[in-house]
mmCIF file of C-alpha atoms and ligand atoms in Angstrom:
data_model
loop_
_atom_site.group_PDB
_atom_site.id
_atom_site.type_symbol
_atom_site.label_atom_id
_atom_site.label_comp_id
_atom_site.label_asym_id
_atom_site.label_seq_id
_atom_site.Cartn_x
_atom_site.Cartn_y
_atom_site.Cartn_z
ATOM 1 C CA UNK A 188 -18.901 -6.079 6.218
ATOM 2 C CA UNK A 189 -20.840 -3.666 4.193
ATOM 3 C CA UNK A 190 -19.087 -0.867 2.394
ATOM 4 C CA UNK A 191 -20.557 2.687 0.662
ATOM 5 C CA UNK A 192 -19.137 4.856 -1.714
ATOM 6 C CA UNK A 193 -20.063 8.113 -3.119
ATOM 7 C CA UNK A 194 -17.911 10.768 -5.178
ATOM 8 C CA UNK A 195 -18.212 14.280 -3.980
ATOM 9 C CA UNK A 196 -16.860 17.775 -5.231
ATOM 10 C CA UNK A 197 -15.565 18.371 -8.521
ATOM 11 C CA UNK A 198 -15.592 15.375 -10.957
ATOM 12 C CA UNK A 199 -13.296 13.825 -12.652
ATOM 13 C CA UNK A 200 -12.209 11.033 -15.057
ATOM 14 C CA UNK A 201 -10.830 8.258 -13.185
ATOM 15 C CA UNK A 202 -14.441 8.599 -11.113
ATOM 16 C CA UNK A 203 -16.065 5.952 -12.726
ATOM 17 C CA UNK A 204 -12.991 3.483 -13.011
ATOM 18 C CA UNK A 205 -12.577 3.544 -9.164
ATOM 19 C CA UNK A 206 -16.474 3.284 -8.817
ATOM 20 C CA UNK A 207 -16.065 -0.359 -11.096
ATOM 21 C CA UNK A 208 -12.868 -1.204 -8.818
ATOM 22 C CA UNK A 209 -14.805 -0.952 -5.848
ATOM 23 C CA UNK A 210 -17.499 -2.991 -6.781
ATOM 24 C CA UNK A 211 -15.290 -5.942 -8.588
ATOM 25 C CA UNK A 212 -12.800 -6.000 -5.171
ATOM 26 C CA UNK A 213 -15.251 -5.393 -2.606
ATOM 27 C CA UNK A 214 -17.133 -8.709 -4.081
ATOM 28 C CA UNK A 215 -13.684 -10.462 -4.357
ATOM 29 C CA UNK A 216 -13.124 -9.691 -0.763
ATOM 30 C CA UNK A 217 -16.335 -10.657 0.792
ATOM 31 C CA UNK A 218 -17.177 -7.153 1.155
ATOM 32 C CA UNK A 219 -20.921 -5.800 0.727
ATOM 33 C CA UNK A 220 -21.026 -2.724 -1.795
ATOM 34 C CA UNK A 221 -23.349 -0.093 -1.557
ATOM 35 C CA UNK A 222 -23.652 3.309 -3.442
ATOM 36 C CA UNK A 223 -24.194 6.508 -1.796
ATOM 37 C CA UNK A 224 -25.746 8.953 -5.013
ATOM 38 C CA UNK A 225 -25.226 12.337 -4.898
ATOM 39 C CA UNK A 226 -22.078 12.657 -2.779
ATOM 40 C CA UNK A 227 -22.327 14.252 0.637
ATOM 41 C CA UNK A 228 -26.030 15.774 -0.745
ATOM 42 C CA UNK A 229 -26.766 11.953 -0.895
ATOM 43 C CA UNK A 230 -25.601 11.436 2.215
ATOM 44 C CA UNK A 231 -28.274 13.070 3.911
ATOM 45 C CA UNK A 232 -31.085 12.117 1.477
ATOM 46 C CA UNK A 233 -30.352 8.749 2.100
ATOM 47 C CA UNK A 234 -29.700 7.694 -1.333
ATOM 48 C CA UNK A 235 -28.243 4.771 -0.593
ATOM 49 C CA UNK A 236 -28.460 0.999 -2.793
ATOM 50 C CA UNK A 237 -26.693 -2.004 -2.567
ATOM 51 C CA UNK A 238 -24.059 -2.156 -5.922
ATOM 52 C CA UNK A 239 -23.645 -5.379 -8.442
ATOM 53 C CA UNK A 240 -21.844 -6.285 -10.739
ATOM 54 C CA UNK A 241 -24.340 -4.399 -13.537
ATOM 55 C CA UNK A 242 -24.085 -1.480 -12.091
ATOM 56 C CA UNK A 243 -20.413 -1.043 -13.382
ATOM 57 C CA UNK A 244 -20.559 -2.957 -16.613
ATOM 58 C CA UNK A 245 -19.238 -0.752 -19.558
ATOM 59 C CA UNK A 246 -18.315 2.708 -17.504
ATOM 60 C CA UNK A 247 -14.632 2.207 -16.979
ATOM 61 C CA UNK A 248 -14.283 4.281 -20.039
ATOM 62 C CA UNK A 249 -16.739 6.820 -19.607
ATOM 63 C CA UNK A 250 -15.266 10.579 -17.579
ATOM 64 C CA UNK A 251 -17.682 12.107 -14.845
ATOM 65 C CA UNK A 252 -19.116 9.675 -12.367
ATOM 66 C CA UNK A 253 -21.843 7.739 -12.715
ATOM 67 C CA UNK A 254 -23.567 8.113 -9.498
ATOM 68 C CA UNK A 255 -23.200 11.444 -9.683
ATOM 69 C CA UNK A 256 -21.870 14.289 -7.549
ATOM 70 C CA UNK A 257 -22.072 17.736 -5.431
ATOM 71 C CA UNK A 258 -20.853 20.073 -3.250
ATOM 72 C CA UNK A 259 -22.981 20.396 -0.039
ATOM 73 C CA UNK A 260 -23.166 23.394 2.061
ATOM 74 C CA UNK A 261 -25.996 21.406 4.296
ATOM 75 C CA UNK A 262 -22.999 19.215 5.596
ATOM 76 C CA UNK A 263 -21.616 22.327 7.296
ATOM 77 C CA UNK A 264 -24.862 21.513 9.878
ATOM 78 C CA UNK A 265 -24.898 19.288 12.251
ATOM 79 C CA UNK A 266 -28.486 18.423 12.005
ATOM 80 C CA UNK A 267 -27.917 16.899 8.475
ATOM 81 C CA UNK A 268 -24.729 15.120 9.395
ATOM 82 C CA UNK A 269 -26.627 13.679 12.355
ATOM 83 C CA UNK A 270 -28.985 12.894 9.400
ATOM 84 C CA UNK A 271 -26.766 11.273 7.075
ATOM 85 C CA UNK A 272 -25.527 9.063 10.374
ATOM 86 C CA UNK A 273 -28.680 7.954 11.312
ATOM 87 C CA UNK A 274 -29.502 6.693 6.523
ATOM 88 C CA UNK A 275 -26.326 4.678 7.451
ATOM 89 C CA UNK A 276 -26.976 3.249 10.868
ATOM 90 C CA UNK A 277 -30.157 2.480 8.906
ATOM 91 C CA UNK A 278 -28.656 0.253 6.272
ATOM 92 C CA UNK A 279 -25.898 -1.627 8.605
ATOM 93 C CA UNK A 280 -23.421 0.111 6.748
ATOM 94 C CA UNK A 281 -19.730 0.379 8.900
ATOM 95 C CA UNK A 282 -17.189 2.128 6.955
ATOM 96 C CA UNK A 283 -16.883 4.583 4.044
ATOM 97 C CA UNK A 284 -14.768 5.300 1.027
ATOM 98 C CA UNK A 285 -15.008 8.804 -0.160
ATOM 99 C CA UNK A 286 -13.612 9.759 -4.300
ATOM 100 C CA UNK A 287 -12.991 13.631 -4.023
ATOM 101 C CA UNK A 288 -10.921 16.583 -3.173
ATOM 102 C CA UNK A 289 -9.894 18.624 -0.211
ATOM 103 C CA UNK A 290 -13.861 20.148 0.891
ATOM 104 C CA UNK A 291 -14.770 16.535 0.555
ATOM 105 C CA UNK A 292 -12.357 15.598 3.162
ATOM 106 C CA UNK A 293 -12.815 18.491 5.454
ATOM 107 C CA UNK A 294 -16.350 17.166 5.703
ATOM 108 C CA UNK A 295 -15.479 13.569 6.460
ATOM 109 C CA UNK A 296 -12.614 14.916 8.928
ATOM 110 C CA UNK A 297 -15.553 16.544 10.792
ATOM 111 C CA UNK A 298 -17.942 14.138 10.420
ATOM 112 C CA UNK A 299 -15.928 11.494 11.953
ATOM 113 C CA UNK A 300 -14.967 13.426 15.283
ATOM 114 C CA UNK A 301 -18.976 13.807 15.880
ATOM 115 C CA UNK A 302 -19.756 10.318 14.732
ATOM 116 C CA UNK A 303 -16.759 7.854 14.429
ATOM 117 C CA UNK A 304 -17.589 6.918 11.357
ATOM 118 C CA UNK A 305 -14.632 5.204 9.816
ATOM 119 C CA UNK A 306 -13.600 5.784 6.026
ATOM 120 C CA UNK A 307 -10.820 5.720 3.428
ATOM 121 C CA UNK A 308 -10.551 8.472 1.216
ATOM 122 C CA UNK A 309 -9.196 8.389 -2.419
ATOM 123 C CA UNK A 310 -8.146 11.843 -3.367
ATOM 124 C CA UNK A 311 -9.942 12.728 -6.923
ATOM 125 C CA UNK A 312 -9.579 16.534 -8.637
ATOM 126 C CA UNK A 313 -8.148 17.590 -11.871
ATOM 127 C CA UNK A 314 -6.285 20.756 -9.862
ATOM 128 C CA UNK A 315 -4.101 18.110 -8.121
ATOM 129 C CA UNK A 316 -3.968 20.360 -4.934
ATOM 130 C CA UNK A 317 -4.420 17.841 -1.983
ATOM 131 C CA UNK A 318 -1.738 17.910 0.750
ATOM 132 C CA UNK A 319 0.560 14.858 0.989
ATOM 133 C CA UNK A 320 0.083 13.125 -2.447
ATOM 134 C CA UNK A 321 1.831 13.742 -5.706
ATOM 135 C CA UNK A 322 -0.841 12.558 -7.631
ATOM 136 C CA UNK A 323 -4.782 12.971 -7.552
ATOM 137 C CA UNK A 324 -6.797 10.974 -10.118
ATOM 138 C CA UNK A 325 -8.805 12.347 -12.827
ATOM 139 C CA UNK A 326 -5.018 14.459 -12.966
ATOM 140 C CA UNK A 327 -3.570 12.811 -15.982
ATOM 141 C CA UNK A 328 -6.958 13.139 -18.311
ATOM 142 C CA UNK A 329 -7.169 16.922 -17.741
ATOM 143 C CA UNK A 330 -3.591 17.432 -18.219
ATOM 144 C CA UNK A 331 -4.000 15.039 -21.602
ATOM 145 C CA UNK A 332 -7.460 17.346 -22.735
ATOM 146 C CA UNK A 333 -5.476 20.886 -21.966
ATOM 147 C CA UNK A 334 -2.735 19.594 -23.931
ATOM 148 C CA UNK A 335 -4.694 18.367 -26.853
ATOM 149 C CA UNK A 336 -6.053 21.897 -26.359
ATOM 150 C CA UNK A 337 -2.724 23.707 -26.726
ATOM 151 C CA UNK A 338 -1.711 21.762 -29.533
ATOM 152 C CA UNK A 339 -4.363 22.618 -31.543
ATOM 153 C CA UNK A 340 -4.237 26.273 -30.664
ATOM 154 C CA UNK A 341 -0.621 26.300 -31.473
ATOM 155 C CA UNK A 342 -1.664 25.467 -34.974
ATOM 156 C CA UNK A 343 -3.824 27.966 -35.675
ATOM 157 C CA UNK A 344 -1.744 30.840 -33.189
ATOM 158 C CA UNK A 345 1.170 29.414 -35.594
ATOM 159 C CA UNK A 346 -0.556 30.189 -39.055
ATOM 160 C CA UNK A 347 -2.453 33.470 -38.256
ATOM 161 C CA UNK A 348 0.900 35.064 -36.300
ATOM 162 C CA UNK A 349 -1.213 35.813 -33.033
ATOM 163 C CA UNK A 350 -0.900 35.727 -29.549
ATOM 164 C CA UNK A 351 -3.308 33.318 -27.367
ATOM 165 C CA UNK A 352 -3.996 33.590 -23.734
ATOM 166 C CA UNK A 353 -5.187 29.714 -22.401
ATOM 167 C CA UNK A 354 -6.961 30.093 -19.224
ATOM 168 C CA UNK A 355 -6.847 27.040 -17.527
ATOM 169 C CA UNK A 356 -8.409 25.601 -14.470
ATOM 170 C CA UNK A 357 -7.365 24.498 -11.103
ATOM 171 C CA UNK A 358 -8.804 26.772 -8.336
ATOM 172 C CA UNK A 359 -5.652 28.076 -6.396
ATOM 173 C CA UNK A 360 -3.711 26.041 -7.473
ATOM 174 C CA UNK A 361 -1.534 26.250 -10.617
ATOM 175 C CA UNK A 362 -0.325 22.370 -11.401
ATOM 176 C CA UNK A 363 -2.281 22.042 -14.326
ATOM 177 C CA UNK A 364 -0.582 25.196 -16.157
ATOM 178 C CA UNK A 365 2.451 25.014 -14.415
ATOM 179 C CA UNK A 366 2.537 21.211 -16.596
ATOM 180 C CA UNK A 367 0.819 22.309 -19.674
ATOM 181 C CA UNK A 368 2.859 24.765 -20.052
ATOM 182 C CA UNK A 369 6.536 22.683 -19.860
ATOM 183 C CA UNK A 370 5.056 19.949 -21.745
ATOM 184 C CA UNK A 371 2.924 22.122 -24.547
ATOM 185 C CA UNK A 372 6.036 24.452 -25.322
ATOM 186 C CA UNK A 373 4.331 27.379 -24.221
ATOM 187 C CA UNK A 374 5.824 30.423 -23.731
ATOM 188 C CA UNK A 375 4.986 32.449 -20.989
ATOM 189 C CA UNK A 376 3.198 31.356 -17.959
ATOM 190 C CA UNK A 377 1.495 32.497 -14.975
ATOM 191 C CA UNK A 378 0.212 30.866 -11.436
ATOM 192 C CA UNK A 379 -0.512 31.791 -8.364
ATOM 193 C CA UNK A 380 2.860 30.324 -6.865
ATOM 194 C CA UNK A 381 5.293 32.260 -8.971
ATOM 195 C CA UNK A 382 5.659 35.973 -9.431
ATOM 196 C CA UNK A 383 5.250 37.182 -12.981
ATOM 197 C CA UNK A 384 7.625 39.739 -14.747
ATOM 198 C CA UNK A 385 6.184 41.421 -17.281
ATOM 199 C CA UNK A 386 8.943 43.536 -17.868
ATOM 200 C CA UNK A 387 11.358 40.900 -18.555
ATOM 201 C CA UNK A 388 8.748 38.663 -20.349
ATOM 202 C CA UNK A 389 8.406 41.839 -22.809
ATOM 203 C CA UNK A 390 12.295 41.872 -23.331
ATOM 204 C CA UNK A 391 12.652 38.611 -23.625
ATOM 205 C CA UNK A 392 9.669 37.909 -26.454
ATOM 206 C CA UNK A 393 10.427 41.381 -28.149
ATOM 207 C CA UNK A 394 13.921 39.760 -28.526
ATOM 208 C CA UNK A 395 12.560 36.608 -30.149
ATOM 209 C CA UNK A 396 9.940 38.508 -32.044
ATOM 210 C CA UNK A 397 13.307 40.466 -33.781
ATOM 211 C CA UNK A 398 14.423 37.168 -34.511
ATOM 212 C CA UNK A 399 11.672 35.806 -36.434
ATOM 213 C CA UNK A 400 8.940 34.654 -33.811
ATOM 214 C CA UNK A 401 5.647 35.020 -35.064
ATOM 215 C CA UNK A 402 3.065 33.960 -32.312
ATOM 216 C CA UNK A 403 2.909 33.350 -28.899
ATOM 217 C CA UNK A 404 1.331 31.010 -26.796
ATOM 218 C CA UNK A 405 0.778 31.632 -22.764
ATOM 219 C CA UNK A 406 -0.852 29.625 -20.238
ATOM 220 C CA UNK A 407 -2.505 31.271 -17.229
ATOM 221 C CA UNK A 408 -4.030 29.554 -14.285
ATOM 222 C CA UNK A 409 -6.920 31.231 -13.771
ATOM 223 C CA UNK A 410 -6.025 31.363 -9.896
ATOM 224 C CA UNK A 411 -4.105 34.095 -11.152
ATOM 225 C CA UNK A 412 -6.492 36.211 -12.088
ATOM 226 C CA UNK A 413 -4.149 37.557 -15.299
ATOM 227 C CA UNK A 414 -6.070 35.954 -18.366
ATOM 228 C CA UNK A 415 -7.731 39.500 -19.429
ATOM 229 C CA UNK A 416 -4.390 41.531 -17.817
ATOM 230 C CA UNK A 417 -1.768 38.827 -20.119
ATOM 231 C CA UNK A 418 -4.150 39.482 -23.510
ATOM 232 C CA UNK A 419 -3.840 43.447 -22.976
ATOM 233 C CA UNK A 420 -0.030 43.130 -22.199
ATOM 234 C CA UNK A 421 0.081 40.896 -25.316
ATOM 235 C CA UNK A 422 -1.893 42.956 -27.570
ATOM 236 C CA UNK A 423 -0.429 46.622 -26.251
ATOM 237 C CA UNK A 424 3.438 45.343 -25.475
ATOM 238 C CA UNK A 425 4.063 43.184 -28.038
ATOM 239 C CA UNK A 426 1.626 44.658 -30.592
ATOM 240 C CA UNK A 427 0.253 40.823 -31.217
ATOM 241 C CA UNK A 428 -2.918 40.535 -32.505
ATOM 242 C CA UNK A 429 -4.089 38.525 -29.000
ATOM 243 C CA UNK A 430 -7.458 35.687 -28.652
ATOM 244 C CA UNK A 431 -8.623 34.222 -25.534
ATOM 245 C CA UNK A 432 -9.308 30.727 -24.663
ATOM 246 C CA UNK A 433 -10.892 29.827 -21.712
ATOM 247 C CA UNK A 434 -10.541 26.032 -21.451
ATOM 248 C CA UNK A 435 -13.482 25.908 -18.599
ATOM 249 C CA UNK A 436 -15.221 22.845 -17.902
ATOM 250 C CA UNK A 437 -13.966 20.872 -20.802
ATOM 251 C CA UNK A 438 -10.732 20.183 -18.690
ATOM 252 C CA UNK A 439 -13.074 17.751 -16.705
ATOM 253 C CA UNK A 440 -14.623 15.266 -18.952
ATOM 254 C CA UNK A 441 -13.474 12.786 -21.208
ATOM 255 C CA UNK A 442 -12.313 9.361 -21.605
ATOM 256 C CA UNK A 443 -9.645 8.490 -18.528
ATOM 257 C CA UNK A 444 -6.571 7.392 -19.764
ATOM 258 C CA UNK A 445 -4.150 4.198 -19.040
ATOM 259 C CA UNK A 446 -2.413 6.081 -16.438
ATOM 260 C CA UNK A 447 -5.648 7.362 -14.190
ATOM 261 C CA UNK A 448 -7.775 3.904 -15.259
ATOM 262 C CA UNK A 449 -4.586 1.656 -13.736
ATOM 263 C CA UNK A 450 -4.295 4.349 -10.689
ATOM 264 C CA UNK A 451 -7.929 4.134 -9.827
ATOM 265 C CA UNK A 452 -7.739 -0.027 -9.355
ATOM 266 C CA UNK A 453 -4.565 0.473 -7.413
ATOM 267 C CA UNK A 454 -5.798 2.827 -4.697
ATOM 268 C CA UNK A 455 -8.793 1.165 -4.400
ATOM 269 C CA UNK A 456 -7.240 -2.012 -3.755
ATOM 270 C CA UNK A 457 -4.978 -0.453 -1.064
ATOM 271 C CA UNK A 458 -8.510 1.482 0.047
ATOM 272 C CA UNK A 459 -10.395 -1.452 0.669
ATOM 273 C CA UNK A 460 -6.772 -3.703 2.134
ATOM 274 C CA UNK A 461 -7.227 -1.383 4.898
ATOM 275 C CA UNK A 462 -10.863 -0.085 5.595
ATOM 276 C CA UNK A 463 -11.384 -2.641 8.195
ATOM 277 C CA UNK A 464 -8.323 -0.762 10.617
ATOM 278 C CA UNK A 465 -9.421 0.192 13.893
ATOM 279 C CA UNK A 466 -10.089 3.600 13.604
ATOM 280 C CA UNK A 467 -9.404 4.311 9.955
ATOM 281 C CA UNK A 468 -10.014 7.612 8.729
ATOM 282 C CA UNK A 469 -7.230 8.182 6.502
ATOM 283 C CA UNK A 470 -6.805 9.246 2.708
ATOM 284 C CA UNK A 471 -4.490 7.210 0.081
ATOM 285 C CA UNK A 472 -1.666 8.583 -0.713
ATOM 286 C CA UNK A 473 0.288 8.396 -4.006
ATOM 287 C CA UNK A 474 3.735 9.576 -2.963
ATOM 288 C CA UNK A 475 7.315 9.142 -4.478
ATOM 289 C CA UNK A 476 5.789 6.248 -6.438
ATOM 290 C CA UNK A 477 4.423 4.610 -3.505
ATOM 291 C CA UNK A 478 0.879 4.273 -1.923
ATOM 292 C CA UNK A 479 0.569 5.189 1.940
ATOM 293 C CA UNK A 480 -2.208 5.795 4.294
ATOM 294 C CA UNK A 481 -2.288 9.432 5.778
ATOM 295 C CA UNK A 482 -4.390 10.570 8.474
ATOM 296 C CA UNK A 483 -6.961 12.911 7.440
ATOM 297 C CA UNK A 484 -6.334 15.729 10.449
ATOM 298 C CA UNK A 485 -2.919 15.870 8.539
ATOM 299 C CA UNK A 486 -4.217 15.551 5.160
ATOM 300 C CA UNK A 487 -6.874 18.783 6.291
ATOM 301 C CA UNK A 488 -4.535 20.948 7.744
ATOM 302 C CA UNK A 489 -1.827 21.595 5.399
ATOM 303 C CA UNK A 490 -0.926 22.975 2.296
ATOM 304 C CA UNK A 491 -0.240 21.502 -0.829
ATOM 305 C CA UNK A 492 2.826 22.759 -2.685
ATOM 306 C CA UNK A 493 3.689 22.580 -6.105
ATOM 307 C CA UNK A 494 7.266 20.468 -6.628
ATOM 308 C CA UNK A 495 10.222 22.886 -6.306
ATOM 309 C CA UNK A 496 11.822 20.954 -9.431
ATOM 310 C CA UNK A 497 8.474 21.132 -11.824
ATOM 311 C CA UNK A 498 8.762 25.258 -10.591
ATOM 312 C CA UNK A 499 12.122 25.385 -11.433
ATOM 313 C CA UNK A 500 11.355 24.313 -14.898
ATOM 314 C CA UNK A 501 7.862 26.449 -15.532
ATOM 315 C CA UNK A 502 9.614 29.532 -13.861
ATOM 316 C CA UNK A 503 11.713 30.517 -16.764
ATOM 317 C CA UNK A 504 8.444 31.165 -18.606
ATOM 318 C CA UNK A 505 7.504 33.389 -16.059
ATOM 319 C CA UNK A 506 9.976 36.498 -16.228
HETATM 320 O O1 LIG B 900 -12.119 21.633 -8.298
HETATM 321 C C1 LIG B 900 -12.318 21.347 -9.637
HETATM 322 C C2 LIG B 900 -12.724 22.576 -10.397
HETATM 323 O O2 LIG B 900 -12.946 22.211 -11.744
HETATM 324 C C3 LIG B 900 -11.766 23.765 -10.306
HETATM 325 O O3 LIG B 900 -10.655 23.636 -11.138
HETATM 326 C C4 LIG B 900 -12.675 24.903 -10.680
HETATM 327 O O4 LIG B 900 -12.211 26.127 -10.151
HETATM 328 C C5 LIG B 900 -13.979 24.504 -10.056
HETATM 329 O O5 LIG B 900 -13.932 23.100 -9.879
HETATM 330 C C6 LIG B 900 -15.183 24.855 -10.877
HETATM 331 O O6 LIG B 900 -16.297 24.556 -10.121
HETATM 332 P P1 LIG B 900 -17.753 24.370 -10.734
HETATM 333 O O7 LIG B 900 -17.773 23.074 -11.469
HETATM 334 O O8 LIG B 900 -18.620 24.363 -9.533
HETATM 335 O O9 LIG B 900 -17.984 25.526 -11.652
#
């Protein structure tokens, strides 16, 4: 049985782990690995090469992905999909396991229904917003950079007695503050799924500023659209001397950690226990602790939400 991969969308650490997981249990299971480069862009080019063990030696530790990725608007045509059937008709190659985000699998949904292609997708994006898992890889690095990030900014917010606006990333979707926040100490936050106050937030911090509090920090998803609106509340409100930080693109590189490293061998295991199913064209899911297989329509056409107990605890910083 021969076997592609590619990575697609937004990249994150955890990328290259799963690429060397692939590779090391395809060949264990008498599977035939191939690498598609480029993600869906790929596809269609028909950059497509048999993988050995080489091509994975000393990248587990290494962010990004290694054959590369991108976000392809040609896949919205049917020509080029046709196109990218026809590179892997070319090569023998039967099934499919895709590393990416929600666009990625909109594509493959699609893709499938015209050709019946069958795959298993592993979801991958630091903003953690794909229905029906808790837990995307590449997750736990960004959440470890951003809060290497806060820490340092607290030191220097701490000693200069200023307020600091972190814009972080995450599309629509406000996990990655919503977490950074909690777990950084911050002390007002803002995402897209909770309603800010910034009445109350002034009462409150005015209260604590009476009582000796010198800085502030607050983390704003910049689904929000509030970074510049928070720093001119900040600096006119609360009269704080206020500094921006936008975290950007840093939030998706660097060195995976334990967590995401570990994760990425165990869903590719359960990828490639089950890419030979009739008809598979399902994503893994990581959910209450537990991997599952989900069907893709499913996985497509519904909403992440963020969980009501990890809002509970952010929305105190919120009002
Ligand atoms: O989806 C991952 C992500 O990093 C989002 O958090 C962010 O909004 C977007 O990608 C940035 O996209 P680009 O890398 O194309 O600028």
């Amino acid at each position: 049985m021969k076997v592609a991969v590619f990575t697609s969308g937004g990249d994150a650490a955890g990328m290259n782990p799963a690429l060397k997981a692939f590779v090391e249990l395809s060949y264990s299971k008498g599977i035939e690995p191939y690498f598609i480069y480029n993600g869906l862009e790929g596809l269609i080019d028909g950059k497509i090469k048999k993988a050995d063990y080489s091509d994975v030696a000393g990248i587990l530790h290494k962010g990004g992905t290694i054959i590369r990725s991108s976000r392809s608007k040609r896949f919205y045509e049917y020509d080029y999909r046709k196109q990218a059937f026809e590179n892997l008709k070319k090569f023998g190659i039967d099934r499919l396991v895709v590393l990416g985000g929600d666009g990625s699998f909109k594509g493959m949904d699609v893709f499938y229904h015209d050709f019946g292609v069958g795959f298993v997708g592993i979801p991958v994006t630091i903003d953690n917003d794909i229905y029906g898992t808790d837990y995307c890889l590449g997750v736990d690095t960004a959440l470890n950079v951003i809060r290497h990030m806060l820490d340092n900014i607290r030191d220097t917010a701490s000693s200069f007695g200023r307020a600091f606006v972190v814009e972080t990333m995450g599309r629509n979707c406000g996990y990655l503050a919503l977490v950074s926040s909690i777990i950084s100490g911050a002390e007002i936050l803002s995402i897209p799924e909770l309603p800010i106050d910034y009445e109350s937030i002034e009462k409150r911090l005015k209260k604590e500023i009476e009582q000796g509090r010198s800085y502030v920090v607050a983390v704003v998803a910049e689904g929000t659209k509030q970074t510049y609106k928070m720093a001119e509340f900040l600096e006119k409100n609360l009269s704080m001397e206020t500094r921006i930080t936008i975290l950007g693109h840093v939030q998706r590189g660097g060195n995976p950690t334990v967590f995401d490293r570990l994760m990425a061998y165990k869903f590719m295991e359960f990828a490639l226990e089950h890419i030979n199913n009739e008809e598979i064209h399902d994503m893994v899911a990581y959910k209450d602790e537990r991997l599952k297989l989900i069907d893709i329509d499913t996985v497509v056409n519904n909403k992440y939400s963020l969980n009501p107990f990890l809002l509970k605890l952010g929305e105190r910083l919120t009002r």
